[in-house]
């Protein structure tokens, strides 16, 4: 069965983040994930259509926002390991992995890292969210066909 271009991009993101040493990546599936140390939840935004002035004739251009939410628990860090050092390293490792192939396996035109955000939730879960946007094109009449 064919896979839409935007789904192939998301699958690439999950695989890329999961390959980062020490990280376990899961795609957000609308169920509440149980926070775990070094668990990365991949959040997908809706596709936003880009204007015709930015798109060649016969194609549709889109941008999709993502957030990689990584849980880091102080109590699970080795003695003497600084929380913010771990947070900064995890963030940098994820950004580096994502930027190693900005085309997301050939399905996208670009990947752009946005400003990250540190978080603390009410259940003592802490960590960082790495935000990024992926720009891609499809055939105007076929969302399964990537545009050159």
GROMACS .gro file of C-alpha atoms in nm, residues 62-115:
model
   54
   62UNK     CA    1   0.363   2.231   0.268
   63UNK     CA    2   0.528   2.289   0.605
   64UNK     CA    3   0.474   2.064   0.906
   65UNK     CA    4   0.591   2.151   1.256
   66UNK     CA    5   0.728   1.889   1.494
   67UNK     CA    6   0.827   1.878   1.858
   68UNK     CA    7   1.050   1.615   2.014
   69UNK     CA    8   0.970   1.608   2.387
   70UNK     CA    9   1.247   1.436   2.584
   71UNK     CA   10   1.200   1.346   2.949
   72UNK     CA   11   1.504   1.374   3.173
   73UNK     CA   12   1.476   1.273   3.538
   74UNK     CA   13   1.737   1.405   3.780
   75UNK     CA   14   1.699   1.097   4.001
   76UNK     CA   15   1.791   0.870   3.707
   77UNK     CA   16   2.115   1.055   3.630
   78UNK     CA   17   2.442   0.912   3.760
   79UNK     CA   18   2.586   1.075   4.070
   80UNK     CA   19   2.762   1.399   3.986
   81UNK     CA   20   2.597   1.436   3.642
   82UNK     CA   21   2.449   1.782   3.601
   83UNK     CA   22   2.087   1.800   3.485
   84UNK     CA   23   2.143   2.096   3.249
   85UNK     CA   24   2.454   1.938   3.100
   86UNK     CA   25   2.243   1.632   3.018
   87UNK     CA   26   1.959   1.848   2.883
   88UNK     CA   27   2.194   2.049   2.660
   89UNK     CA   28   2.368   1.735   2.534
   90UNK     CA   29   2.040   1.558   2.453
   91UNK     CA   30   1.912   1.867   2.273
   92UNK     CA   31   2.234   1.901   2.070
   93UNK     CA   32   2.240   1.529   1.984
   94UNK     CA   33   1.881   1.541   1.853
   95UNK     CA   34   1.939   1.861   1.655
   96UNK     CA   35   2.257   1.715   1.502
   97UNK     CA   36   2.078   1.393   1.406
   98UNK     CA   37   1.790   1.583   1.246
   99UNK     CA   38   2.022   1.812   1.050
  100UNK     CA   39   2.232   1.523   0.917
  101UNK     CA   40   1.964   1.476   0.648
  102UNK     CA   41   1.747   1.785   0.605
  103UNK     CA   42   1.558   1.609   0.322
  104UNK     CA   43   1.416   1.346   0.561
  105UNK     CA   44   1.523   1.058   0.339
  106UNK     CA   45   1.453   1.248   0.017
  107UNK     CA   46   1.088   1.329   0.095
  108UNK     CA   47   1.141   1.691   0.210
  109UNK     CA   48   1.307   2.005   0.079
  110UNK     CA   49   1.431   2.133   0.413
  111UNK     CA   50   1.435   2.089   0.790
  112UNK     CA   51   1.475   2.397   1.011
  113UNK     CA   52   1.541   2.384   1.385
  114UNK     CA   53   1.335   2.631   1.591
  115UNK     CA   54   1.382   2.755   1.948
   0.00000   0.00000   0.00000
